[in-house]
Amino acid sequence: MSETQKTLSRRSFLKGTGAAAGALGLAGAAGVAATGNLLAPANAHAESEERVAHLCHQFHCLTGCNLKCTIRDEKISIIEPSDLVKDKKHSTICLRGINEVDHIYSEDRIKVPMKRVGERGEGKFEQISWDEAIKTIADNLKEAQQKYGEGSVFIRKSTEAGIGFDFITQLLRADSGGNWGLDRGQANGLGPAFGPWSYLPNRSAWEMKDAATIIELSHNPLESAMVWSRPLMDAKEAGAYIVCIDPRFTGTAAKANEWLPVRPGTDAALIQGMLKAVVENGWYDEEFVMAHTSCPYLVNRTTGKSVRSAEVVAPNPTVVGAEEVGAPLVWDTVTNAPALYDNPDVVPALEGEWTVDGQPVTTEFALIKEWLGTLTLDWAAETSGIDKQTIVDLADRYANNGPAIIDIGLGGADKYTNADVLGHSTAMLVALCGQYGKKGAGYGSYCGLGANDPAATMNYWVLPEEYHAGESPVAMYDMPYTPNNIHAALTFGDAFTLEAGAAQDMLNWVKTLDFFAIVDLYFSSAVDYADVVLPACTKFECEENVKQLRDSMGHVMLANGMVQPLFESKSDLQIERLLAAQWGLEDLLPKTYEELARFSLEGVAELDPRMEGITYEALLANGGVMALPETGDDFMPDGTADFFLTPSTRIELYFEYLSDQGQALPVYEDANEAYEANPKKATYPLYFTQGKSRYRIHAYYSASEWFQEDFGPRINIAPEDAEARGIATGDDVRVFNDRGSFVATALVNRSLQPGVLFMAETTYTRYYKDGFLQNVTNSARLERGYSMFFGPQIPYNDVLVEVEKA
Ligand code: SF4
């Protein structure tokens, strides 16, 4: 079939589908229940035809694979790895991508616009027209702003809904809820040391094969980020020694040379034991330390503050922004006097005791040594559950058998209140051992962004200056607990439950709002609480032949060959335009995805020579996929880590800005709830941990029937704990603590240590027999978090529970 024929066929199909979708709409409203034969529109036009489309898939998994979709009779029928990407290693996709052929057509898609007819939380709706739905939302948001001020409207996007833009937030100058509170726990400790975004590694994951040692720290890419299994397995085949630190015997642990079953929430104690072994055995890389770290900087012993120049200013060493301060000083061994840290003629001392202006001073390195002297390996072993010789051996291997990588997960250890201490400790280990800035060495989350390939430069659609997101005086996760002026909310996706430590608190707060509307794909947990619900379409569907333009894996990808939105759903852009039109502002937005794509690519070769030849027409001619030059494992030459995005451009290991809170050095502290000596353990003796699964990204993909084997919800329990409670695989069990409870199906699983439970991350409330996983999770906030770059983290895993047969 010719391209013209394909296009014509598609267009005639689109015309027919409009009527069919209308008919389905009524069924969908009744069902909020299932509709039955969702594929009827395609079948009704069952002209035998087939075409292929390519698109960039999820970013929520931090990857963005290119998917090749076979569209047969206007139904997406086969999804496979792209054959248009530059080489094979960029063309792996995971189960979630393949499974879209089921997920897109789920019975649990929201099919029509609806308004609430029952109480909030009851989930009773009736169908309304798009016109009524849009007008209701637009009027209510504006009314709230007229009554309570601009900041009274809260608009938040969750990537679950695949929404691409912030236009509505900006048009209303709405509150977007500030800090996320997730996935940045370790980054709060790593950022001040290496630079704010350094939890994304600065080197390619494809260099893993150049590493001699790889530590998977609370990361399970073989299950949770499957496409990143390839570089890890390449490394294994090349002879790298892989150590997996995880409370659970994961898929990654099974492939590792060594599994260290750390006690939940105590990873920092293990890393600090390694630090002690490194420093006391002299295994640190002094050349790297002197050239690239703050270790020689002087500190006032009395005040704990850095000793700084009175004449030369430098940025304040805090990641939250502040007035400039004096530049750091070191002790010059040539002149035997303080000197500027970056004076090339100076030969700094790494250790020593001096007096400056009558004050006793020493170096950061001396303070690190002293602090480590107060720790014992017995303490590290007892706290972490890993014996001390194993800790010393791992330190030896990491420091002396490089290049070495520490690959961190954004779940697991990241979701405890003490995650910043872990991040700071690991940053110190990396810096002292010099395992950074060379092939096969690095630190960060090696799964996607940053561990990838070069990013493309594209134009960003900017609204006039007066349209911008408003202030967010209270983070969304604090709204149930902190007085605020939010009266109306619109969320794209289920932000309210996904980003809440204790979801019931959040949903109870949502009930108090004057108005709440949600745009979503599926019946996610927050939908039942909305006054108006709009059906969004998936990233495979669009009113146009093209959709998003994105870059990932060193490629620029324009989704084309889209299928028509199913049911009465609409694309992100059209929903935003409809809302904007109610306020007379739609002309500020792109009219179509094509207009946006053309604008994004306009003249970019002048900004970035690597974009030469990547035009809208060229992308269409190439199936929507074009590679950037230098894609591959050589895109990052050695030595690129010689400059760090810190105030002094070196790795800064002494957090002066936290010295008043006793955390200038990463002083160990127990997690908020999950620690051995917690008196609560008498009542709630089990550590409740959750993590990512191969089937879902957070709750997303819950609505796929093919994944129902992991739907559960299913709680994994060690045989000893199950036996003690008379629990067998398949039993319904109640998981509970003071905060609440939920019912799940037990799976007795030998991969767990006694005393530790595991569950795949949350799924929509409708799939639970009773309760909801986030009824038991912890919403505690660490006070010092408020002075950190990413703010306090929600400690989802910092949880103790008990389990009983339901
Ligand atoms: S890793 Fe899986 S979910 Fe993520 S973009 Fe690739 S195929 Fe999609």
PDB file of N, CA, C and O and ligand atoms in Angstrom, residues 57-58 61 63-65 93-94 96-97 227 697, ligand 1:
ATOM      1  N   HIS A  57       8.500   6.363  23.926  1.00  0.00           N
ATOM      2  CA  HIS A  57       7.591   5.907  24.963  1.00  0.00           C
ATOM      3  C   HIS A  57       7.793   6.713  26.243  1.00  0.00           C
ATOM      4  O   HIS A  57       8.136   7.886  26.206  1.00  0.00           O
ATOM      5  N   GLN A  58       7.636   6.094  27.373  1.00  0.00           N
ATOM      6  CA  GLN A  58       7.617   6.763  28.674  1.00  0.00           C
ATOM      7  C   GLN A  58       8.883   7.557  29.003  1.00  0.00           C
ATOM      8  O   GLN A  58       9.978   7.119  28.692  1.00  0.00           O
ATOM      9  N   CYS A  61       9.815   6.406  33.410  1.00  0.00           N
ATOM     10  CA  CYS A  61      10.785   5.382  33.816  1.00  0.00           C
ATOM     11  C   CYS A  61      12.203   5.903  33.620  1.00  0.00           C
ATOM     12  O   CYS A  61      13.158   5.151  33.780  1.00  0.00           O
ATOM     13  N   THR A  63      13.559   6.695  30.808  1.00  0.00           N
ATOM     14  CA  THR A  63      14.230   6.095  29.656  1.00  0.00           C
ATOM     15  C   THR A  63      13.760   6.742  28.354  1.00  0.00           C
ATOM     16  O   THR A  63      14.456   7.579  27.802  1.00  0.00           O
ATOM     17  N   GLY A  64      12.604   6.391  27.850  1.00  0.00           N
ATOM     18  CA  GLY A  64      12.155   6.969  26.576  1.00  0.00           C
ATOM     19  C   GLY A  64      12.605   6.144  25.395  1.00  0.00           C
ATOM     20  O   GLY A  64      13.270   6.639  24.483  1.00  0.00           O
ATOM     21  N   CYS A  65      12.260   4.861  25.371  1.00  0.00           N
ATOM     22  CA  CYS A  65      12.615   3.977  24.255  1.00  0.00           C
ATOM     23  C   CYS A  65      11.807   4.361  23.024  1.00  0.00           C
ATOM     24  O   CYS A  65      10.705   4.892  23.137  1.00  0.00           O
ATOM     25  N   ILE A  93      13.387  -2.785  24.468  1.00  0.00           N
ATOM     26  CA  ILE A  93      12.242  -2.223  25.191  1.00  0.00           C
ATOM     27  C   ILE A  93      11.821  -3.200  26.284  1.00  0.00           C
ATOM     28  O   ILE A  93      12.264  -4.348  26.294  1.00  0.00           O
ATOM     29  N   CYS A  94      10.985  -2.745  27.189  1.00  0.00           N
ATOM     30  CA  CYS A  94      10.633  -3.604  28.319  1.00  0.00           C
ATOM     31  C   CYS A  94       9.187  -4.085  28.197  1.00  0.00           C
ATOM     32  O   CYS A  94       8.459  -3.705  27.288  1.00  0.00           O
ATOM     33  N   ARG A  96       6.634  -3.296  29.773  1.00  0.00           N
ATOM     34  CA  ARG A  96       5.602  -2.262  29.843  1.00  0.00           C
ATOM     35  C   ARG A  96       5.330  -1.671  28.470  1.00  0.00           C
ATOM     36  O   ARG A  96       4.205  -1.328  28.137  1.00  0.00           O
ATOM     37  N   GLY A  97       6.396  -1.542  27.681  1.00  0.00           N
ATOM     38  CA  GLY A  97       6.212  -1.036  26.319  1.00  0.00           C
ATOM     39  C   GLY A  97       5.449  -2.033  25.471  1.00  0.00           C
ATOM     40  O   GLY A  97       4.474  -1.683  24.788  1.00  0.00           O
ATOM     41  N   VAL A 227      15.492  -2.223  30.462  1.00  0.00           N
ATOM     42  CA  VAL A 227      16.353  -1.939  29.322  1.00  0.00           C
ATOM     43  C   VAL A 227      17.787  -1.634  29.767  1.00  0.00           C
ATOM     44  O   VAL A 227      18.706  -1.704  28.971  1.00  0.00           O
ATOM     45  N   ILE A 697       5.029   1.335  36.401  1.00  0.00           N
ATOM     46  CA  ILE A 697       5.809   2.499  36.820  1.00  0.00           C
ATOM     47  C   ILE A 697       4.939   3.173  37.862  1.00  0.00           C
ATOM     48  O   ILE A 697       3.904   3.749  37.523  1.00  0.00           O
TER      49      ILE A 697
HETATM   50  S1  SF4 B   1      11.906   1.139  29.624  1.00  0.00           S
HETATM   51 FE1  SF4 B   1       9.884   0.271  29.154  1.00  0.00          FE
HETATM   52  S2  SF4 B   1       8.412   1.756  29.982  1.00  0.00           S
HETATM   53 FE2  SF4 B   1      10.394   2.776  29.826  1.00  0.00          FE
HETATM   54  S3  SF4 B   1      10.379   3.766  27.798  1.00  0.00           S
HETATM   55 FE3  SF4 B   1      11.342   1.774  27.543  1.00  0.00          FE
HETATM   56  S4  SF4 B   1       9.681   0.407  26.930  1.00  0.00           S
HETATM   57 FE4  SF4 B   1       8.757   2.230  27.810  1.00  0.00          FE
END
